[in-house]
mmCIF file of C-alpha atoms in Angstrom:
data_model
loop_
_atom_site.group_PDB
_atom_site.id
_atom_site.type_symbol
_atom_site.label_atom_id
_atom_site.label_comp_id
_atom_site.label_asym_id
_atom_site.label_seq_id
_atom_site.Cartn_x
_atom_site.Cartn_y
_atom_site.Cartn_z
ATOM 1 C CA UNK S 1 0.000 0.000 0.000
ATOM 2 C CA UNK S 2 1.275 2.832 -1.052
ATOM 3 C CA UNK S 3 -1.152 5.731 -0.289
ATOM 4 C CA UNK S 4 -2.420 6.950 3.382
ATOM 5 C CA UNK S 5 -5.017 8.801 4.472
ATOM 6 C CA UNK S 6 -5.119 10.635 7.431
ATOM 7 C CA UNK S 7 -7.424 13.639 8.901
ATOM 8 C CA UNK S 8 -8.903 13.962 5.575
ATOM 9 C CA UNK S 9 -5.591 14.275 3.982
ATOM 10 C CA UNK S 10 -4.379 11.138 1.523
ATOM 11 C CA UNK S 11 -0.290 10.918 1.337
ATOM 12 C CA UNK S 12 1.875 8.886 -0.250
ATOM 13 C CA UNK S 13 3.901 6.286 2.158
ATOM 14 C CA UNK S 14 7.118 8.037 0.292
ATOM 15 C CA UNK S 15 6.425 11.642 2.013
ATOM 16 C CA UNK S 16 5.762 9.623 5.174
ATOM 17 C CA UNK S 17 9.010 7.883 5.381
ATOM 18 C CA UNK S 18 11.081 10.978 4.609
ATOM 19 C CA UNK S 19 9.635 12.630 7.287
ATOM 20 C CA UNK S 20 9.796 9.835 10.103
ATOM 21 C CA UNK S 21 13.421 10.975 11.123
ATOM 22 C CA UNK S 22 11.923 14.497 12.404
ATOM 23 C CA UNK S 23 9.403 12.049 14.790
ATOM 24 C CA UNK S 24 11.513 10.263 16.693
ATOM 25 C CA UNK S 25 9.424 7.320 18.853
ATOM 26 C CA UNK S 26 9.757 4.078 20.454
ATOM 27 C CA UNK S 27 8.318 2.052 17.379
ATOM 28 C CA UNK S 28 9.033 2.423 13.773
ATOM 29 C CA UNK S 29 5.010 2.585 14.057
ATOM 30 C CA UNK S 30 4.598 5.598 16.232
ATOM 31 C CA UNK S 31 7.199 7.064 14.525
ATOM 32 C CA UNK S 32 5.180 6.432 11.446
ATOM 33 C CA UNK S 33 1.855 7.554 12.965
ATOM 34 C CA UNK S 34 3.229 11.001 14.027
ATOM 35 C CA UNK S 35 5.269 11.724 10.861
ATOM 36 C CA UNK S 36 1.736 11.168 8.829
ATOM 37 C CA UNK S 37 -0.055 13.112 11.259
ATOM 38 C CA UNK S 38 1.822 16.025 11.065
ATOM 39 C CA UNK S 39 2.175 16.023 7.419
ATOM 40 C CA UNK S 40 -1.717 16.059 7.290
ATOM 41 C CA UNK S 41 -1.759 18.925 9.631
ATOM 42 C CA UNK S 42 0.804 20.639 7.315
ATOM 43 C CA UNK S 43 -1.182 20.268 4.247
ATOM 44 C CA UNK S 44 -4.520 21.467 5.836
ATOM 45 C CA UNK S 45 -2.298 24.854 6.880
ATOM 46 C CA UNK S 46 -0.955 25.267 3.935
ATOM 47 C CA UNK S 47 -4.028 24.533 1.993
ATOM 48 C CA UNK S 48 -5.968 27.505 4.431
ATOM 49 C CA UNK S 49 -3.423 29.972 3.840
ATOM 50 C CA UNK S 50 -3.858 29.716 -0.287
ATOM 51 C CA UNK S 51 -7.245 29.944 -0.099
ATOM 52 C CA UNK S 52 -6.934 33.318 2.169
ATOM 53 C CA UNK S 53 -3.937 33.976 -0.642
ATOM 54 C CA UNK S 54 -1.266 34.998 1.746
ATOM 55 C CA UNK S 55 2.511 35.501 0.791
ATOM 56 C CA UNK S 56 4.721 33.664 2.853
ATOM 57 C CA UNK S 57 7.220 36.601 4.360
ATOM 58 C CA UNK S 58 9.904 34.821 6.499
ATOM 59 C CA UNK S 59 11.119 35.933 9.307
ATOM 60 C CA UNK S 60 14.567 35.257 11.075
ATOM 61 C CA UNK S 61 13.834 32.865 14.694
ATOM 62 C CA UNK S 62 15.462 33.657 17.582
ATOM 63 C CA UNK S 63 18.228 30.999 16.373
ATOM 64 C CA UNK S 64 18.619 33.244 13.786
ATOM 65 C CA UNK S 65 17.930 30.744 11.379
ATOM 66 C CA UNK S 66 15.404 32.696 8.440
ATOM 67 C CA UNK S 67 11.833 30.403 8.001
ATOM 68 C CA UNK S 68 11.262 28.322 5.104
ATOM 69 C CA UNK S 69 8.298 29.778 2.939
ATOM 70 C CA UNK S 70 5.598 27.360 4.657
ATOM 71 C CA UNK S 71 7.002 27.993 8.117
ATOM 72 C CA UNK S 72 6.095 31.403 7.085
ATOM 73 C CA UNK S 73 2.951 30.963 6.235
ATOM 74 C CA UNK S 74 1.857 28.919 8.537
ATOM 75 C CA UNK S 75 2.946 31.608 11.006
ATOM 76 C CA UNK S 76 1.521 34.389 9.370
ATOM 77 C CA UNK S 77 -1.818 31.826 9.098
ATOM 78 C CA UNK S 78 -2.270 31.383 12.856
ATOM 79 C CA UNK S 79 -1.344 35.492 13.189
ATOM 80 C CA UNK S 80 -4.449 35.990 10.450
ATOM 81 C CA UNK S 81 -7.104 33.721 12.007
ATOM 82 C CA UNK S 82 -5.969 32.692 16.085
ATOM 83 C CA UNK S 83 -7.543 35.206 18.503
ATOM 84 C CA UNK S 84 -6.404 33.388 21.666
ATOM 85 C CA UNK S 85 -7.384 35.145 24.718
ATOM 86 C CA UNK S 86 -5.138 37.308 26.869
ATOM 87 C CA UNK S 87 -4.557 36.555 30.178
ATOM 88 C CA UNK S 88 -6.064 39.039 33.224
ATOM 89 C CA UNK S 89 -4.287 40.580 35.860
ATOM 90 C CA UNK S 90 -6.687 38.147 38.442
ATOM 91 C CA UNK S 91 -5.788 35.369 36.072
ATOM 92 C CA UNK S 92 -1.987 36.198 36.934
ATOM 93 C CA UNK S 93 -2.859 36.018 40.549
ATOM 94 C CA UNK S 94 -4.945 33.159 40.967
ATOM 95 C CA UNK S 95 -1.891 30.710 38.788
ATOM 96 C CA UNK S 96 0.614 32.546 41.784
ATOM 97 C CA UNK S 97 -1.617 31.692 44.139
ATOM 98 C CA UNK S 98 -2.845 28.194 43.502
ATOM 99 C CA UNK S 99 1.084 27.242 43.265
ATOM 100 C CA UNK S 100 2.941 28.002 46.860
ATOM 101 C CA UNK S 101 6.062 25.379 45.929
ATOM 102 C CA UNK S 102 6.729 27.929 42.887
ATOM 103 C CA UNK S 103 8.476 30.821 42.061
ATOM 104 C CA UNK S 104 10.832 30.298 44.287
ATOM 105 C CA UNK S 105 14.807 32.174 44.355
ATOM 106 C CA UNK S 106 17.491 29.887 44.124
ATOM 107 C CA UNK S 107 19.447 28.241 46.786
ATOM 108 C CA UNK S 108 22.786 29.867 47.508
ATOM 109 C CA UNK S 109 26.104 28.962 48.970
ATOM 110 C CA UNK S 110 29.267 30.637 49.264
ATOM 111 C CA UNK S 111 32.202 28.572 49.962
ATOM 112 C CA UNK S 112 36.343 28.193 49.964
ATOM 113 C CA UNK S 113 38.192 25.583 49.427
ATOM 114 C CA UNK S 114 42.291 24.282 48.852
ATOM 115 C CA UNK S 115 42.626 21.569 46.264
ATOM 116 C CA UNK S 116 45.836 19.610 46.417
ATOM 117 C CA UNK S 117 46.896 16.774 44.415
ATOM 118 C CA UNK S 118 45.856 12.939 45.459
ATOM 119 C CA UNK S 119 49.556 11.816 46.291
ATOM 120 C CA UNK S 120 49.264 14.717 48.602
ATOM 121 C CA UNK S 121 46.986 13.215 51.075
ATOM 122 C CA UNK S 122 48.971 13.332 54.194
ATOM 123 C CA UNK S 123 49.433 17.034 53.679
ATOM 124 C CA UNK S 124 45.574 17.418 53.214
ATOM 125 C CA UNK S 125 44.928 15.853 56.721
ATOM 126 C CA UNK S 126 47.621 18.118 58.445
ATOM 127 C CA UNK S 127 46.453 21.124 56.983
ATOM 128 C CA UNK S 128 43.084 20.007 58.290
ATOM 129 C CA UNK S 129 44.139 19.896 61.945
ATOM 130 C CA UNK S 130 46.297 23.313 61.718
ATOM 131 C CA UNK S 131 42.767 25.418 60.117
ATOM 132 C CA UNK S 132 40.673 24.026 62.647
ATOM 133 C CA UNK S 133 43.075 25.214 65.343
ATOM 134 C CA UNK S 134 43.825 28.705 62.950
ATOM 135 C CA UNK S 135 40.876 28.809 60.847
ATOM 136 C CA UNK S 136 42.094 32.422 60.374
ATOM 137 C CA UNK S 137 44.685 31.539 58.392
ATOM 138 C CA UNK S 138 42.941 29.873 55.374
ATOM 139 C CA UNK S 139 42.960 32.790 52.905
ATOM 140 C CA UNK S 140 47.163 32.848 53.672
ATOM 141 C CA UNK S 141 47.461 28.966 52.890
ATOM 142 C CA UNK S 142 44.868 28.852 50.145
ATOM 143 C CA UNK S 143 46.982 31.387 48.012
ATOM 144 C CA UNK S 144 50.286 29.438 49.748
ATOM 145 C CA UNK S 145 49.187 25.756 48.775
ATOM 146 C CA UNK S 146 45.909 25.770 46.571
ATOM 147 C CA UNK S 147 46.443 24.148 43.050
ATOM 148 C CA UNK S 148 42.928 25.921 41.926
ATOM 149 C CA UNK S 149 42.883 29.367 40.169
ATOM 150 C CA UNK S 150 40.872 30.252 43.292
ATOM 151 C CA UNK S 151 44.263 30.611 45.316
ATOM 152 C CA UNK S 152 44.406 34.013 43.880
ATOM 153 C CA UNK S 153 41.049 34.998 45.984
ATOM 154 C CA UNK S 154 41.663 33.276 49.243
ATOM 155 C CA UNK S 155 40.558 29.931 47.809
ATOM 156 C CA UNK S 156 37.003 31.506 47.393
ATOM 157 C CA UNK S 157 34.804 29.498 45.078
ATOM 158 C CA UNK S 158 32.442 32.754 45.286
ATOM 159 C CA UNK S 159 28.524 32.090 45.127
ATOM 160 C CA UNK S 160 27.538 28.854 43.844
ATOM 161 C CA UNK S 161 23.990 27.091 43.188
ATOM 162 C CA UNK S 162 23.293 23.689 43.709
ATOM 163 C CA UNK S 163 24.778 21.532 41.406
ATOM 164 C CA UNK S 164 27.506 23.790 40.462
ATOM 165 C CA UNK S 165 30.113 21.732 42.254
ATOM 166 C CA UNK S 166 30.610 18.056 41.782
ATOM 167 C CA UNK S 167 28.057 15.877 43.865
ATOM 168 C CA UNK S 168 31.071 14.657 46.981
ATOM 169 C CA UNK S 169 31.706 17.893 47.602
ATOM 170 C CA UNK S 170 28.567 19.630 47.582
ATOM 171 C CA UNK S 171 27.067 17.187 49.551
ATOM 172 C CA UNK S 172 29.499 18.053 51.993
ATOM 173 C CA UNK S 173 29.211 21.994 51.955
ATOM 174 C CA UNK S 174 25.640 21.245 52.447
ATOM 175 C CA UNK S 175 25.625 19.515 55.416
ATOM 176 C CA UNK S 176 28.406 22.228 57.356
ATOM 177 C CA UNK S 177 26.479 24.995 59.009
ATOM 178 C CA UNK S 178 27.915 28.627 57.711
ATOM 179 C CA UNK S 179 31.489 29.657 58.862
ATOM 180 C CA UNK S 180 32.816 26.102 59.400
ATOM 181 C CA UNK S 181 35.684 23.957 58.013
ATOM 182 C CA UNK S 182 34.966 20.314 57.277
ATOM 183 C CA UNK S 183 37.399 18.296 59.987
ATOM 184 C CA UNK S 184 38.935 16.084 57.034
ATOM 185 C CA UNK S 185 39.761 16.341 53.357
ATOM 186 C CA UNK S 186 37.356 15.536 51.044
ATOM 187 C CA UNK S 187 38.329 13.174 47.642
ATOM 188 C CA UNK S 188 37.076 13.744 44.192
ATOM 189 C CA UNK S 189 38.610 13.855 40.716
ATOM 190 C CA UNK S 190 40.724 16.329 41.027
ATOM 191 C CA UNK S 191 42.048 16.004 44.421
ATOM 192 C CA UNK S 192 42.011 16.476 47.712
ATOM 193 C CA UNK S 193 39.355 19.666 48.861
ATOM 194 C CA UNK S 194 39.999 21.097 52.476
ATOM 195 C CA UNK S 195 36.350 22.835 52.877
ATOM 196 C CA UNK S 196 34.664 25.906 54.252
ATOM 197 C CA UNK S 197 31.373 27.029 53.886
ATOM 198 C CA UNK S 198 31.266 30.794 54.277
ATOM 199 C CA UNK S 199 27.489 31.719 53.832
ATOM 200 C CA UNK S 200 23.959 30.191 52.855
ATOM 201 C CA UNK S 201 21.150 31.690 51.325
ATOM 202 C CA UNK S 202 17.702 30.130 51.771
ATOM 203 C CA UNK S 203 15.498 30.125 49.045
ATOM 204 C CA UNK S 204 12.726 32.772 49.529
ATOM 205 C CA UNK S 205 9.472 32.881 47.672
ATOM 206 C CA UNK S 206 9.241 35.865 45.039
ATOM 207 C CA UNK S 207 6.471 38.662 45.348
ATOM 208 C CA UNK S 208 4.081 38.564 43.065
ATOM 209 C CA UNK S 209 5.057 41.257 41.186
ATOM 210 C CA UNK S 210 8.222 40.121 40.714
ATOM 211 C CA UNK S 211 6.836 37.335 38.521
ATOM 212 C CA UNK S 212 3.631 38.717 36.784
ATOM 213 C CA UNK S 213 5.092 39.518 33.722
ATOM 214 C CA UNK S 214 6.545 35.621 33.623
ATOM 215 C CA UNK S 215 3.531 34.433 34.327
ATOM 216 C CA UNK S 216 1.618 36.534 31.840
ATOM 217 C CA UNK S 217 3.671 35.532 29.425
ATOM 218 C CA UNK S 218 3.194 31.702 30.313
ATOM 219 C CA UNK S 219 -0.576 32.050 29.999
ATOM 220 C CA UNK S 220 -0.317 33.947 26.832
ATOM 221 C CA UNK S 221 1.859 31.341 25.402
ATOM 222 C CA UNK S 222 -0.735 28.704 26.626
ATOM 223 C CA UNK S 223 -3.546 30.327 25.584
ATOM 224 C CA UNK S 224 -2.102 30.374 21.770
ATOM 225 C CA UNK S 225 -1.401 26.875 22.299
ATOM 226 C CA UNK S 226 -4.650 25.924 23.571
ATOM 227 C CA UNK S 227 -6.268 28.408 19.992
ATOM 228 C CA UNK S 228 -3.867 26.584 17.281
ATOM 229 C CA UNK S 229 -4.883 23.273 18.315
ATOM 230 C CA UNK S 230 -8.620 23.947 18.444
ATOM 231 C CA UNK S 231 -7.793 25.887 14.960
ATOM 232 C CA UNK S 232 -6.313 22.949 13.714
ATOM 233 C CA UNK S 233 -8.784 20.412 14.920
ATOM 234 C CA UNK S 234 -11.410 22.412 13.646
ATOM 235 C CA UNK S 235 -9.556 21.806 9.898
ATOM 236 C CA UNK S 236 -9.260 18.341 10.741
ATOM 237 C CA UNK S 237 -13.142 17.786 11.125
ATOM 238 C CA UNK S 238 -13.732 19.841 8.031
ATOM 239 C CA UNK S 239 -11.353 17.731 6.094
ATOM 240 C CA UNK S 240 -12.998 14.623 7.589
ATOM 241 C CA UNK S 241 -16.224 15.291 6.570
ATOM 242 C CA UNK S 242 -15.597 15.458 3.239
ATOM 243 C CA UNK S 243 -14.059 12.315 3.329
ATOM 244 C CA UNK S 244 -10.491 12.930 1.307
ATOM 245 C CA UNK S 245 -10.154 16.644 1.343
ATOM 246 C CA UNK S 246 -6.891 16.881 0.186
ATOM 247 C CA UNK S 247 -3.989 15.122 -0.784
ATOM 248 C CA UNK S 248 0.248 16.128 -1.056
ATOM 249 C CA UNK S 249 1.799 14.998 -4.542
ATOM 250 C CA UNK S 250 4.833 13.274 -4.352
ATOM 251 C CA UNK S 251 6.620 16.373 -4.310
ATOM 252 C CA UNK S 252 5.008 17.466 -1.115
ATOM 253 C CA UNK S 253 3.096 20.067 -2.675
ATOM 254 C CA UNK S 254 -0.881 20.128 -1.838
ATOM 255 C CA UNK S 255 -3.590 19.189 -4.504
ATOM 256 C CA UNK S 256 -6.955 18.426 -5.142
ATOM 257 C CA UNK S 257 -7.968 14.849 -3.546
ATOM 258 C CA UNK S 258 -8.373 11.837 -6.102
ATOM 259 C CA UNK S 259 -11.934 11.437 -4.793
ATOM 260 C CA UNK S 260 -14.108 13.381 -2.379
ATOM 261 C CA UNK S 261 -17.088 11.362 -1.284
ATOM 262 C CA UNK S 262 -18.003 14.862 0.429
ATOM 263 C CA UNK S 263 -18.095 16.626 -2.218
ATOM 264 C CA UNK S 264 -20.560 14.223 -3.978
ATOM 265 C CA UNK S 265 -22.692 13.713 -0.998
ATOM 266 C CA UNK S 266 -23.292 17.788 -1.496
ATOM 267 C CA UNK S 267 -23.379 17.695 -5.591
ATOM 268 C CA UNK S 268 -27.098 18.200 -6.415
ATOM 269 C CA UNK S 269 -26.956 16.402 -9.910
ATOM 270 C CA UNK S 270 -26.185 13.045 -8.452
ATOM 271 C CA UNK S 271 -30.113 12.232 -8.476
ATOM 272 C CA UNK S 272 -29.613 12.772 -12.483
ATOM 273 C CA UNK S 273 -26.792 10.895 -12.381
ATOM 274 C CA UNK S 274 -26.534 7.971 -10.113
ATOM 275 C CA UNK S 275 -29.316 5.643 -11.242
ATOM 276 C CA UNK S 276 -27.707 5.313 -14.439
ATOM 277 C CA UNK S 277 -24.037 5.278 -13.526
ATOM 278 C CA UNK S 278 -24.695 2.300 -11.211
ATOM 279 C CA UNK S 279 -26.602 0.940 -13.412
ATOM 280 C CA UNK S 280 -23.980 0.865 -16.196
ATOM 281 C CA UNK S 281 -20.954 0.043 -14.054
ATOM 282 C CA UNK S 282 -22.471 -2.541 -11.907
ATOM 283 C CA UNK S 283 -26.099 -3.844 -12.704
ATOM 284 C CA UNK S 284 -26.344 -6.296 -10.157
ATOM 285 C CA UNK S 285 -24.995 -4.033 -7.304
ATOM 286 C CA UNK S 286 -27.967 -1.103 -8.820
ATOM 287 C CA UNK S 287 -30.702 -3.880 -8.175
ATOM 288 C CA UNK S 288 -29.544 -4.323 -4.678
ATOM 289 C CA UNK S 289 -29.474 -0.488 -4.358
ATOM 290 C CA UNK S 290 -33.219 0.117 -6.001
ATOM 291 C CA UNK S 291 -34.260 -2.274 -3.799
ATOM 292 C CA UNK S 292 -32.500 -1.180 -0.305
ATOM 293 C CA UNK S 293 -34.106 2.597 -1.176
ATOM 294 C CA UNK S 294 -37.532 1.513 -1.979
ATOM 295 C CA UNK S 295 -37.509 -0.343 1.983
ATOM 296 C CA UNK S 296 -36.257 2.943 3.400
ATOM 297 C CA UNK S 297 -39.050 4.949 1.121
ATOM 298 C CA UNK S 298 -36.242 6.641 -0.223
ATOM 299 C CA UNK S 299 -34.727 7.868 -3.745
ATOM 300 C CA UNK S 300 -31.697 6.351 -5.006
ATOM 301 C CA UNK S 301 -30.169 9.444 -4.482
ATOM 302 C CA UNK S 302 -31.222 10.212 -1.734
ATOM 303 C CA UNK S 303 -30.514 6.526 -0.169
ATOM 304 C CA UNK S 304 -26.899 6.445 -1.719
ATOM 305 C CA UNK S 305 -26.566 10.159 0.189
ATOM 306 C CA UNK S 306 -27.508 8.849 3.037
ATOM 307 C CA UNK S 307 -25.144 5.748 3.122
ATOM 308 C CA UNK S 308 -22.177 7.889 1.884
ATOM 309 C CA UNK S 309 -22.836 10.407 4.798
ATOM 310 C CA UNK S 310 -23.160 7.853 7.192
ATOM 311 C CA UNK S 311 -19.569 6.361 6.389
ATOM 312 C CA UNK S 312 -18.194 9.919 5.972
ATOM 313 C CA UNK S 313 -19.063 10.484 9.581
ATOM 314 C CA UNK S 314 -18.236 7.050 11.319
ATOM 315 C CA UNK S 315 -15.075 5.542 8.970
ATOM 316 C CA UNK S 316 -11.837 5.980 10.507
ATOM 317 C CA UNK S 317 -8.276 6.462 8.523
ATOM 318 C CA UNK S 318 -7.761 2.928 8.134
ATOM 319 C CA UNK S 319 -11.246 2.865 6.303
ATOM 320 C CA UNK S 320 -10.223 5.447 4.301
ATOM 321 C CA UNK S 321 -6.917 4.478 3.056
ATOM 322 C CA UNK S 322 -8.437 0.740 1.948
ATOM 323 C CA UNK S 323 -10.778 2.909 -0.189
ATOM 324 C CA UNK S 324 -8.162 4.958 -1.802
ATOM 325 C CA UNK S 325 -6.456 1.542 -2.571
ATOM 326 C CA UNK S 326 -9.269 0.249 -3.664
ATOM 327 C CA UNK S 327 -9.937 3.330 -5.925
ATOM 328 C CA UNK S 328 -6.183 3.068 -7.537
ATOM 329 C CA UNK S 329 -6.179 2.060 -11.089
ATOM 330 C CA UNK S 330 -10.097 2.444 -11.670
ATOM 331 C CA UNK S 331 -11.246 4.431 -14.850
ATOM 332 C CA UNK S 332 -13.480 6.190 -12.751
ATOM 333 C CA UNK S 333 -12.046 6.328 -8.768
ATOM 334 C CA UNK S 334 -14.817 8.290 -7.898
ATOM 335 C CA UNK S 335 -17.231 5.797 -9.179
ATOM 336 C CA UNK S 336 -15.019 2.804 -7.672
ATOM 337 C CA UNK S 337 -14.960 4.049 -4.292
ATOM 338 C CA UNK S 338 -18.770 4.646 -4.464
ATOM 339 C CA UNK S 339 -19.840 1.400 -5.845
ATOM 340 C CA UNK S 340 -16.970 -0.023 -2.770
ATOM 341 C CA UNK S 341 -18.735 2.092 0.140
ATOM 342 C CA UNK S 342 -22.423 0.739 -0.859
ATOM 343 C CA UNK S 343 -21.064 -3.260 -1.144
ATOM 344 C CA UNK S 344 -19.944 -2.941 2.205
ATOM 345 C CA UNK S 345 -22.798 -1.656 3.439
ATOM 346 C CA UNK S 346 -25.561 -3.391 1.816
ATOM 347 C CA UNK S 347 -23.480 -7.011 2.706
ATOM 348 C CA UNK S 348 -25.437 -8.317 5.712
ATOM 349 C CA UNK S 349 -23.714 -8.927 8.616
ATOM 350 C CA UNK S 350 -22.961 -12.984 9.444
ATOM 351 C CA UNK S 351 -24.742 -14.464 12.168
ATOM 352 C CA UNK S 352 -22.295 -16.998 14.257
ATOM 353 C CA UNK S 353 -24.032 -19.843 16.629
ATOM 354 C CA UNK S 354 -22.693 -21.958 18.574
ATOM 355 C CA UNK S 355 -24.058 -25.698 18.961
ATOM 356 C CA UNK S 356 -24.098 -26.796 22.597
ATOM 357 C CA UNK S 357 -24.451 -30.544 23.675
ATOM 358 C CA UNK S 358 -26.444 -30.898 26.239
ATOM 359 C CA UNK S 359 -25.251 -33.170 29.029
#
């Protein structure tokens, strides 16, 4: 099978592979799902924005990398026809206030330290003992000893956050209350770290006004998140209920669908026409029809409406893409998907039963 069809839109498997490597996934199927998906999405944007006749105008992105014509216009799409909602000042305040474990300052440290090599470590515990009997005279010995740049500053390491320092000795600082020197040396990677921790700074909870603008800004962004996907699901059900809406050439570019059951459910000449073309393309298949319409006390036309509606509305992609397939290759595809949708549905359903022995 070579064709898909999905939201409306019918793609060729080729497209679909060529984009999988943007939708990376744990199964060559989701990835396959999600790369068809958004190429569907893509078509039904760029489909919109030709029938509002737009000129794509790119822009440079903050990466400073300039948009591709369709990124263009797909931004200049949602900027045409998205009127998300902005955010209130009480909206603001009630998202501050219904999160107390947010918006938070960081936690600080200061801290010193004098890194010596690993073969030194019988100098590391002697310096030990003489700073926790002179603790004045660790700036002197840090400049003296200290194989870090800090030696220059008093072995100050200035102020840090957590996770700035590797995990053995932060983990240490951490647990020292302010102004003390850890009573041994402390190994890592690069040595051997003789420790103070000069100063802590609890994390404090920001005003309000400190962080209204962020938190505008959040809703905003959600809020235009929340509009392009009701945007774009709106498309989606338009595209669905027309059956095939669309479909992308092999080049990518977006064209006319090979068959629209929509669009015939909505063409008034099919009463003129659909007696006879059944009739000529499948005689056997018109009797059944003729016969199925004259139970429901309807037309033809109006009985082969209703049918096609009814699987417009209730077939999935899957459905969808078997007709297509079925379609391929048919003088008339149109015709060959019709005649397709009304044997399905005027095949009775099997009944199964089950013989039971009776003890």
């Amino acid at each position: 099978m070579d064709v898909f069809v999905i939201d409306g839109v019918e793609i060729p498997e080729k497209l679909i592979r060529d984009e999988m490597p943007n939708h990376p996934a744990p199964t060559s199927g989701d990835a396959h799902k999600s790369a068809a998906h958004a190429l569907a999405i893509k078509a039904l944007l760029l489909h919109r924005a030709a029938e509002l006749n737009l000129t794509p105008e790119p822009e440079i992105d903050d990466n400073g990398r300039l948009e591709t014509a369709e990124e263009a216009l797909i931004r200049q799409l949602f900027a045409c026809e998205l009127t998300p909602v902005a955010p209130t000042d009480d909206e603001c305040r009630r998202f501050y206030d219904s999160r107390p474990q947010h918006f938070f300052t960081p936690e600080l440290y200061e801290a010193s330290h004098i890194l010596l090599l690993e073969s030194a470590r019988d100098v590391a515990f002697d310096l030990v003992k003489q700073l926790l009997s002179e603790p004045g005279a660790f700036g002197s010995l840090a400049k003296a000893m200290s194989q870090c740049p800090s030696a220059e500053v008093g072995g100050s390491l200035g102020q840090l956050q957590i996770g700035d320092l590797v995990a053995e000795v932060e983990e240490t600082l951490l647990s020292m209350p302010a102004g003390a020197i850890y009573p041994e040396p402390v190994a890592s990677r690069f040595g051997w770290h003789i420790l103070r921790l000069d100063r802590r700074v609890e994390r404090q909870r920001l005003p309000f006004e400190a962080v209204r603008e962020r938190i505008r800004m959040h809703l905003d962004s959600r809020s235009w998140i929340a509009a392009s996907a009701k945007y774009v699901e709106t498309l989606v059900e338009g595209a669905r209920s027309q059956g095939i809406a669309l479909r992308m050439g092999d080049s990518g570019r977006v064209e006319q669908p090979s068959l629209s059951l929509g669009a015939l459910v909505d063409d008034d000449t099919l009463a003129e026409r659909i007696a006879p073309w059944l009739t000529s393309a499948d005689p056997e298949l018109a009797g059944r029809v003729a016969a199925a319409a004259e139970l429901r006390g309807a037309t033809i036309a109006d009985y082969v409406r209703q049918e096609l509606r009814d699987f417009l509305d209730h077939a999935d992609d899957e459905s969808f893409t078997q007709l297509v397939s079925a379609a391929q290759g048919a003088e008339d595809p149109l015709l060959a998907s019709v005649t397709c949708v009304l044997k399905k549905r005027l095949t009775p359903v099997r009944k199964t039963f089950s013989l039971i022995r009776k003890a």
